[in-house]
mmCIF file of N, CA and C in Angstrom:
data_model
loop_
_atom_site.group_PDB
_atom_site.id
_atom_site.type_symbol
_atom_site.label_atom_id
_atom_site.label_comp_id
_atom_site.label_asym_id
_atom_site.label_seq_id
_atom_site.Cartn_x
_atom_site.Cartn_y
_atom_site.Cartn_z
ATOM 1 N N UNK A 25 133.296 -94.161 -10.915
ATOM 2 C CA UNK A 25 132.445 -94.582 -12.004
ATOM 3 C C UNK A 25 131.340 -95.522 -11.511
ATOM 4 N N UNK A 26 132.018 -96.336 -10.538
ATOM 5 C CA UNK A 26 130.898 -97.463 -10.153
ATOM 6 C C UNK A 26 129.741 -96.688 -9.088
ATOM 7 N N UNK A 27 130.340 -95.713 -8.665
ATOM 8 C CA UNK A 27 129.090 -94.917 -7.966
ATOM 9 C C UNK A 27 128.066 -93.799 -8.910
ATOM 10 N N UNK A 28 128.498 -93.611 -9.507
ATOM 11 C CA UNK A 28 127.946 -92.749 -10.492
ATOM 12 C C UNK A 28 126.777 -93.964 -11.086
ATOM 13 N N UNK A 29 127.459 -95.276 -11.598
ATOM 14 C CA UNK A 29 126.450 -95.686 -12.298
ATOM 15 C C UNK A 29 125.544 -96.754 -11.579
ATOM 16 N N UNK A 30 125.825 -96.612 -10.176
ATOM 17 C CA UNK A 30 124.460 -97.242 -9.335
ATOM 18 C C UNK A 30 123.943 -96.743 -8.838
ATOM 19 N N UNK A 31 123.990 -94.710 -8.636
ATOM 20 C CA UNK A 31 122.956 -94.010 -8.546
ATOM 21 C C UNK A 31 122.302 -93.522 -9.493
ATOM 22 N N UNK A 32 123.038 -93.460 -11.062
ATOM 23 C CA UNK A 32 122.036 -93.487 -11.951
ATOM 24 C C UNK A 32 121.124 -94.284 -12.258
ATOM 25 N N UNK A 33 121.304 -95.923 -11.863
ATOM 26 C CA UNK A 33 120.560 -96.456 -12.365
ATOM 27 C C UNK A 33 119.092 -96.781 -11.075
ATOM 28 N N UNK A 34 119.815 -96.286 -9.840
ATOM 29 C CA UNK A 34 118.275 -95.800 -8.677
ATOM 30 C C UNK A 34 117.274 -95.217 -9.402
ATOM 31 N N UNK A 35 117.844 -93.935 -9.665
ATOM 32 C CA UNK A 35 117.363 -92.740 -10.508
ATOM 33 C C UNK A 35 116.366 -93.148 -11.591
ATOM 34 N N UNK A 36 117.161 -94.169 -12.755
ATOM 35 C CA UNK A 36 115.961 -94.249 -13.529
ATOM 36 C C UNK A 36 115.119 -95.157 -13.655
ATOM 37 N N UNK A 37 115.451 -96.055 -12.358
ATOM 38 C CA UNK A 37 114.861 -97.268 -12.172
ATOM 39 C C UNK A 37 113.103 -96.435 -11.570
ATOM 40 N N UNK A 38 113.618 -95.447 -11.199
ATOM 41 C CA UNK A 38 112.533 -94.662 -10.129
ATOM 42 C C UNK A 38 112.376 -95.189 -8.266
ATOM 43 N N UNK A 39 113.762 -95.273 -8.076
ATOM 44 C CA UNK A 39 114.175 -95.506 -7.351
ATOM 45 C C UNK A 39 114.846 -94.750 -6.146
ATOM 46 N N UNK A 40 114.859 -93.725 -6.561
ATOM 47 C CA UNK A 40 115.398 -92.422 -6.137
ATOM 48 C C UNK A 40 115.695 -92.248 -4.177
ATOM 49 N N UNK A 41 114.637 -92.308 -4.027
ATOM 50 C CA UNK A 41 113.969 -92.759 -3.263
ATOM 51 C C UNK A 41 115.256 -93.311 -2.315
ATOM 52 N N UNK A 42 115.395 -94.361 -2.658
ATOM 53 C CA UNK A 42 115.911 -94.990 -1.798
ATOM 54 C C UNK A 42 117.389 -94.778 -1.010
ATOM 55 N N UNK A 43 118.094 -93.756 -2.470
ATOM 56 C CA UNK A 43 119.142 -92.879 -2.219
ATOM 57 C C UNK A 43 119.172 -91.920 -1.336
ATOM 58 N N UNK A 44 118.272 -91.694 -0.518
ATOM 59 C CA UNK A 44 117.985 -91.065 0.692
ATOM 60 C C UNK A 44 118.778 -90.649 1.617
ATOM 61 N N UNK A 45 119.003 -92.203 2.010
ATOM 62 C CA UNK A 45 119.786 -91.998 3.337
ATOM 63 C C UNK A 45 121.521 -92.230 2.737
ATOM 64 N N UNK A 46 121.693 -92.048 1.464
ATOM 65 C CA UNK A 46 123.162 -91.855 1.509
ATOM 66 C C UNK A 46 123.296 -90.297 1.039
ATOM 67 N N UNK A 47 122.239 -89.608 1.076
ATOM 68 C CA UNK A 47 122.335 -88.039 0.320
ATOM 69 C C UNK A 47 123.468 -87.429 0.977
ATOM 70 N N UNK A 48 123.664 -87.371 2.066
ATOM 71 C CA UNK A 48 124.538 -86.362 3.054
ATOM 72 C C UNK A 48 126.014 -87.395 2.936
ATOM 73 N N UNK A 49 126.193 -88.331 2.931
ATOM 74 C CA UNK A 49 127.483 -89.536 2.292
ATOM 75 C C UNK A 49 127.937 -88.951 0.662
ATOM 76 N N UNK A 50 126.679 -88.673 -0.083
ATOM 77 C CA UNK A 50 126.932 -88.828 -1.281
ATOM 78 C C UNK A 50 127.660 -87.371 -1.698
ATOM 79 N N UNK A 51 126.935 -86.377 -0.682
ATOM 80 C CA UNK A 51 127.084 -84.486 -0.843
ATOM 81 C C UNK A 51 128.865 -84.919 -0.494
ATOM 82 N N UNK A 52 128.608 -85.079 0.341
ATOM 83 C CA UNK A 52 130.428 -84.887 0.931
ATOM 84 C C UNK A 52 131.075 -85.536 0.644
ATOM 85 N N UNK A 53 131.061 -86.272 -0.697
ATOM 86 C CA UNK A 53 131.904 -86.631 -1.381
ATOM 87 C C UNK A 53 132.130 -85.526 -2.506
ATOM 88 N N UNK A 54 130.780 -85.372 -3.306
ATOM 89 C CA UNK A 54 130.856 -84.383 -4.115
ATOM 90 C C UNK A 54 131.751 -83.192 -3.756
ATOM 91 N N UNK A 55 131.032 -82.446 -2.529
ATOM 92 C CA UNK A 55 131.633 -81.323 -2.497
ATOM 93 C C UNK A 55 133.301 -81.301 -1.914
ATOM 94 N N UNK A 56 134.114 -82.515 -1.283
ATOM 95 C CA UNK A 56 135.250 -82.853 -1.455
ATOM 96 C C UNK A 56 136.132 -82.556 -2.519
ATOM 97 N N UNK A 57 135.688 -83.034 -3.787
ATOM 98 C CA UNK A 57 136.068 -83.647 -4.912
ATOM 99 C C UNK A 57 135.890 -82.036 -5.626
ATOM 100 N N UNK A 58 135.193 -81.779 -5.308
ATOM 101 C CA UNK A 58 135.042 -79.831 -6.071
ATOM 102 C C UNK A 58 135.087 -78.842 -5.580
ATOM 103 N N UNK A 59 136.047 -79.170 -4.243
ATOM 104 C CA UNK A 59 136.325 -77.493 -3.289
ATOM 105 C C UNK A 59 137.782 -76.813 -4.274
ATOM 106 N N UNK A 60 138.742 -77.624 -4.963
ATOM 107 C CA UNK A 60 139.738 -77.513 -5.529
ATOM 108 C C UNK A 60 139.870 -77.853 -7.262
ATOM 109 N N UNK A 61 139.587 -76.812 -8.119
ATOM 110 C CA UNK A 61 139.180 -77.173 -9.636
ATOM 111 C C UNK A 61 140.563 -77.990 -10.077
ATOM 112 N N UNK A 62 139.735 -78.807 -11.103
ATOM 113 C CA UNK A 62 140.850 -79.996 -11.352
ATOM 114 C C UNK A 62 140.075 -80.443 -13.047
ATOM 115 N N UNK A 63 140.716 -80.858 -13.737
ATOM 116 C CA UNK A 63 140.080 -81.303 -15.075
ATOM 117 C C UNK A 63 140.097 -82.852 -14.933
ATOM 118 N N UNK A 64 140.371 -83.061 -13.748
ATOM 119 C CA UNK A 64 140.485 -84.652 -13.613
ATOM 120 C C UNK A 64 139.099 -85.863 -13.572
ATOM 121 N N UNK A 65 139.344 -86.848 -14.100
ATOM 122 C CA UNK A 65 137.897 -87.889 -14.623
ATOM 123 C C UNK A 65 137.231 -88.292 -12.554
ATOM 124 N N UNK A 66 137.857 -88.163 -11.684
ATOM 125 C CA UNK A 66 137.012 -88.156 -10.755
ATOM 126 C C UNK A 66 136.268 -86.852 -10.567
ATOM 127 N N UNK A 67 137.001 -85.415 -10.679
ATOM 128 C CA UNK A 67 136.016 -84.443 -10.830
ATOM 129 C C UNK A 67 134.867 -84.684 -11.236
ATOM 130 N N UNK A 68 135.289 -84.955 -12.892
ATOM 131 C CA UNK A 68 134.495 -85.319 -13.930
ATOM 132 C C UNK A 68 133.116 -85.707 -13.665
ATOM 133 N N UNK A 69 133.068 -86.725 -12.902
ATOM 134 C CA UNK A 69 132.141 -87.780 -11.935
ATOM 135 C C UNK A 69 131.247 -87.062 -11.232
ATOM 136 N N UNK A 70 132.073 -86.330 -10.008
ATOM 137 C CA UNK A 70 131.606 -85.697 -8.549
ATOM 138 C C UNK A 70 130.533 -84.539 -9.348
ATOM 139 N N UNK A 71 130.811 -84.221 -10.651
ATOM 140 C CA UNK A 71 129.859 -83.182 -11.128
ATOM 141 C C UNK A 71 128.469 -83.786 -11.634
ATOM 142 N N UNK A 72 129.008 -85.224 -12.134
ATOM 143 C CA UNK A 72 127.687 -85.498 -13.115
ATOM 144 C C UNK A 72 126.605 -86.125 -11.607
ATOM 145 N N UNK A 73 127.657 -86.546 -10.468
ATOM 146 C CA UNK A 73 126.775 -86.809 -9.275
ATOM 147 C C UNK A 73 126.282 -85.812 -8.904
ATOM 148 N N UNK A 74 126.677 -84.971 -8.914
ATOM 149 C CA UNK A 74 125.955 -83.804 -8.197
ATOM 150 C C UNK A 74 124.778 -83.564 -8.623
ATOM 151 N N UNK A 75 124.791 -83.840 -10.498
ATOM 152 C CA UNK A 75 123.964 -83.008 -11.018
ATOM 153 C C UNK A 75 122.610 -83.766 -10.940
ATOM 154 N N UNK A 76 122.911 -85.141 -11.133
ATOM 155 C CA UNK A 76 121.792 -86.079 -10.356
ATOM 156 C C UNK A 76 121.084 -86.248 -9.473
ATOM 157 N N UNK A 77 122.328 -86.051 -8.185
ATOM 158 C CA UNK A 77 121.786 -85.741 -7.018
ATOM 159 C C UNK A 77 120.617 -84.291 -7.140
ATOM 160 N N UNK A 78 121.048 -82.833 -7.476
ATOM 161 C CA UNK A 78 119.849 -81.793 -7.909
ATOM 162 C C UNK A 78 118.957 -82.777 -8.745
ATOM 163 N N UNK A 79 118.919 -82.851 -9.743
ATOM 164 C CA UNK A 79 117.373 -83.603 -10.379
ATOM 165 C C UNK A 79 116.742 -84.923 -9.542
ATOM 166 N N UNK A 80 117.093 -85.775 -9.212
ATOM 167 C CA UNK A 80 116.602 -86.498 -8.154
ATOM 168 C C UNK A 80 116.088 -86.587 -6.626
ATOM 169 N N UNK A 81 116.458 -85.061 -5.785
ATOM 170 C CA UNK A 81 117.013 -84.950 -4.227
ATOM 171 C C UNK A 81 115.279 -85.568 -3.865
ATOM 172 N N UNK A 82 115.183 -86.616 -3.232
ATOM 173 C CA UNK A 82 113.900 -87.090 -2.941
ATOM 174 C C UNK A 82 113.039 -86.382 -1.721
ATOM 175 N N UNK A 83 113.837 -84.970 -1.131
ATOM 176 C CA UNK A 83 112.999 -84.288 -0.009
ATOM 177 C C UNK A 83 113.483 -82.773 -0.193
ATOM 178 N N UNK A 84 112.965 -81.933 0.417
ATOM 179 C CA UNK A 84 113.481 -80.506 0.060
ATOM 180 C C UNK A 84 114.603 -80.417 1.002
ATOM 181 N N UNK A 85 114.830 -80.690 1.747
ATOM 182 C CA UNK A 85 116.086 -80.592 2.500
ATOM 183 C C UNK A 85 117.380 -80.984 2.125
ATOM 184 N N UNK A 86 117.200 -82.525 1.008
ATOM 185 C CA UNK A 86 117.666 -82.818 0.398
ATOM 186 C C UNK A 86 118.301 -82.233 -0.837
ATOM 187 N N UNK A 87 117.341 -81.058 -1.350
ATOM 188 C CA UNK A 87 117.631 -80.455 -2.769
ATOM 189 C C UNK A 87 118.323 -79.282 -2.244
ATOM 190 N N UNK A 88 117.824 -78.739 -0.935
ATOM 191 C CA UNK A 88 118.389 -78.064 -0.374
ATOM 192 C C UNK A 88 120.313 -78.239 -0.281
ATOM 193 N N UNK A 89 120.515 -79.315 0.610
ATOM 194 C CA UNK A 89 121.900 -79.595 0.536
ATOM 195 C C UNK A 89 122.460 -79.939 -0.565
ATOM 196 N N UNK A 90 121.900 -80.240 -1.963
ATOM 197 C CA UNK A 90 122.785 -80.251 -3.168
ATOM 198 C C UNK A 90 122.900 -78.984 -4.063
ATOM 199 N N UNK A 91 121.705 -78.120 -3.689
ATOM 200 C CA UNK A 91 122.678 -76.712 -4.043
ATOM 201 C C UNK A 91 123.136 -75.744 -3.503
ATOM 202 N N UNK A 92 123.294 -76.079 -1.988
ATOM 203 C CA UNK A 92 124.505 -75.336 -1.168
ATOM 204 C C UNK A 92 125.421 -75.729 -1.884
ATOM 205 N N UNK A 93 126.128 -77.405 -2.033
ATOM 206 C CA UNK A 93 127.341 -77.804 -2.518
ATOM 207 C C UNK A 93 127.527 -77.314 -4.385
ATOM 208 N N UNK A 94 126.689 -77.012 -4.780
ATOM 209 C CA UNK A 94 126.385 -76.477 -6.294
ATOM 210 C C UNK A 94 126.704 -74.982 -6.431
ATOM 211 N N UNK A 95 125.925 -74.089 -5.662
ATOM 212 C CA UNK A 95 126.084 -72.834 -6.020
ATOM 213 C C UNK A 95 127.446 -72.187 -6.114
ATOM 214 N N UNK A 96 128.412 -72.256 -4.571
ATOM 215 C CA UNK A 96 129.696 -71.673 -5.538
ATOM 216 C C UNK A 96 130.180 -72.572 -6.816
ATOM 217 N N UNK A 97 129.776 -73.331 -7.091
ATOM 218 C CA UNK A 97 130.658 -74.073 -8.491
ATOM 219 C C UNK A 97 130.091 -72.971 -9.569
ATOM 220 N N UNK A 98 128.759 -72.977 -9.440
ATOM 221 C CA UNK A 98 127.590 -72.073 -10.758
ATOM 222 C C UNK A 98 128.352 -70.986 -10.447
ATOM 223 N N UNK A 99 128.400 -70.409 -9.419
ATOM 224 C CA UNK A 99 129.070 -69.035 -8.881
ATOM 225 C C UNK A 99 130.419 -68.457 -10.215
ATOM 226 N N UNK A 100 131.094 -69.413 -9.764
ATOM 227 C CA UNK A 100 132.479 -69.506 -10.217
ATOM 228 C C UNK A 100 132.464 -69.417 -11.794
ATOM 229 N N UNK A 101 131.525 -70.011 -12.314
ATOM 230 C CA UNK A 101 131.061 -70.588 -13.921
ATOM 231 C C UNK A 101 130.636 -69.595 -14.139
ATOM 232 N N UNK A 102 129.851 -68.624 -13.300
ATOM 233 C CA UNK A 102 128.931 -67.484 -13.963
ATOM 234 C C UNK A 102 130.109 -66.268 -13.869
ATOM 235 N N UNK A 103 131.159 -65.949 -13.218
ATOM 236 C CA UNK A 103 131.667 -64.887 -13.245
ATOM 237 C C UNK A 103 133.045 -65.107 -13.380
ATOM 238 N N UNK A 104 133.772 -66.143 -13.950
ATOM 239 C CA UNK A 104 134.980 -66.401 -14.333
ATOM 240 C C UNK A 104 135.074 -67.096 -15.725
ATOM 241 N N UNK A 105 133.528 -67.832 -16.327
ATOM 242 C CA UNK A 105 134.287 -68.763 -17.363
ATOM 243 C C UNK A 105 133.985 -67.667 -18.668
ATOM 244 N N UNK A 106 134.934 -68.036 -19.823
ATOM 245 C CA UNK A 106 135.427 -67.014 -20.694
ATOM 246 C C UNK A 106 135.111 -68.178 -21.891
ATOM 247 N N UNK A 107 134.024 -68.051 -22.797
ATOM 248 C CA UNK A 107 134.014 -69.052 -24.181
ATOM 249 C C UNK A 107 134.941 -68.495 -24.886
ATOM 250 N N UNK A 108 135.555 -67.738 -25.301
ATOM 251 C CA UNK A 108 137.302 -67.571 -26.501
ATOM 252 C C UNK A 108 138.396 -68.400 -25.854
ATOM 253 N N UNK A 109 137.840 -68.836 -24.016
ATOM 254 C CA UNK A 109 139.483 -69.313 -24.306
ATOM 255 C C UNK A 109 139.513 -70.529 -24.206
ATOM 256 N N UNK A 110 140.527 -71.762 -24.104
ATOM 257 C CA UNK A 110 140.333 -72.866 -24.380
ATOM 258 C C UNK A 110 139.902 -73.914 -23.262
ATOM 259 N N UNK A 111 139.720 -75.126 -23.405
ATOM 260 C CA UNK A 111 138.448 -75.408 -22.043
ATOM 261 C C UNK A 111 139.371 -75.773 -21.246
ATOM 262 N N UNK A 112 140.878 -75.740 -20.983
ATOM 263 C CA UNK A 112 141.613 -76.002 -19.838
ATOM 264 C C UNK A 112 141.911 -74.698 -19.024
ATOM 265 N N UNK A 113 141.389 -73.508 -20.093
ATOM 266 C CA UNK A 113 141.439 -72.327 -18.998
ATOM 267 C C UNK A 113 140.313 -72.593 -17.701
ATOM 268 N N UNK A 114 139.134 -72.947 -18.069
ATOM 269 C CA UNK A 114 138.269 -72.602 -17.091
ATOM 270 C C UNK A 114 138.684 -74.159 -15.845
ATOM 271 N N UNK A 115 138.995 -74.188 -14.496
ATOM 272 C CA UNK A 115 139.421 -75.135 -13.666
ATOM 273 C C UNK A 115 138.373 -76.613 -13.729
ATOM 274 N N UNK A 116 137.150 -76.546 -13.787
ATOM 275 C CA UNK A 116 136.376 -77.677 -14.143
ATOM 276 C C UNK A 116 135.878 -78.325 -15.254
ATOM 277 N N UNK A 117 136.212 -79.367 -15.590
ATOM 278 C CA UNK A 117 134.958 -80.145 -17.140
ATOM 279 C C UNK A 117 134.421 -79.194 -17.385
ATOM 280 N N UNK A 118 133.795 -78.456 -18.546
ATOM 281 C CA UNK A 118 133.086 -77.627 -19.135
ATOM 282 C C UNK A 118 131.633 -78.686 -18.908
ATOM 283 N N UNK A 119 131.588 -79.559 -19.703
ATOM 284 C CA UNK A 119 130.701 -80.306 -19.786
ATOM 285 C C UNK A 119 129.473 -80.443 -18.947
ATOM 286 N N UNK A 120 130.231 -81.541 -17.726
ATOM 287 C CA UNK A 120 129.437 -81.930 -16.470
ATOM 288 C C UNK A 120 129.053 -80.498 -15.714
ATOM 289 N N UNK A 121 129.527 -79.488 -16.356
ATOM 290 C CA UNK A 121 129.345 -77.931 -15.414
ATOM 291 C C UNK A 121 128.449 -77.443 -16.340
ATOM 292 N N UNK A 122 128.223 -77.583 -17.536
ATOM 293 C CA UNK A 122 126.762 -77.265 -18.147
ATOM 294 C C UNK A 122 125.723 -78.172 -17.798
ATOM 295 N N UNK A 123 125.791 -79.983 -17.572
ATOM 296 C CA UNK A 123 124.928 -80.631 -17.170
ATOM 297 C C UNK A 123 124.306 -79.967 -15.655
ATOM 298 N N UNK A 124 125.277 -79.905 -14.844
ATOM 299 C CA UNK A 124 124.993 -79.286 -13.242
ATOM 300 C C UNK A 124 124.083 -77.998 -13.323
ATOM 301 N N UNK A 125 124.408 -76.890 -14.624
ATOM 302 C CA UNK A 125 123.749 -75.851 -15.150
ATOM 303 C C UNK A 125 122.233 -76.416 -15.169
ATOM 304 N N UNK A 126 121.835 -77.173 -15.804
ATOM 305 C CA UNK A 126 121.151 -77.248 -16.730
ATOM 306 C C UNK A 126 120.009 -78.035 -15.411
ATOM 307 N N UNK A 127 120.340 -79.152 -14.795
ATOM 308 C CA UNK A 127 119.653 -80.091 -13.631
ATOM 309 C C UNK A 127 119.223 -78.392 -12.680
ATOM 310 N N UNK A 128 120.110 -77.098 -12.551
ATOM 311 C CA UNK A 128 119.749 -76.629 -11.493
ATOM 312 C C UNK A 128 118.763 -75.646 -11.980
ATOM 313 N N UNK A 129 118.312 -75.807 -13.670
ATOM 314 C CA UNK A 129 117.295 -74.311 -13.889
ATOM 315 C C UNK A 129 116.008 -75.889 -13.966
ATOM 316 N N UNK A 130 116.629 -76.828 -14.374
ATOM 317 C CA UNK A 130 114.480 -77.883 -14.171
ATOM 318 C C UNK A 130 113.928 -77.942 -13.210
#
């Protein structure tokens, strides 16, 4: 939580920027935390970072490495999740996996 909310607040400070040099620290945490689906509140997290990390990545190399760690998740969302069934069928937060959606079409 406490990382989530001192790179959000880089982010809207317009600060972004400066999150730079922890991008490749920050990816491999994310993509740690989401090689194995889990409904759990650190998941929870590693998604809404991610999804930050895509809307913020301050270089293309940068945006680059946050949707290598993104695409199989979208992957997975686009050809397994089922809206009739209930949101503990699908393995990740529904939620933070529409936010991650949503950061990767702006």
């Amino acid at each position: 939580d406490i990382l989530l909310e001192y790179c959000a607040l880089h982010c809207s400070g317009g600060a972004a920027a400066h999150l730079a040099q922890f991008f490749p620290a920050l990816l491999t945490i994310c993509q740690s935390q989401l090689q194995t689906p889990s409904l759990t509140r650190t998941t929870d997290m590693s998604l809404q970072l991610l999804q930050l990390m895509l809307a913020h990545a301050p270089t293309p190399e940068a945006l680059k490495q946050s949707r290598d760690v993104a695409v199989p998740l979208l992957r997975l969302w686009a050809t397994t999740f089922d809206p009739w069934a209930t949101k503990q069928a699908f393995g990740y937060p529904v939620q933070p996996v529409l936010g991650l959606l949503g950061a990767w079409h702006a």
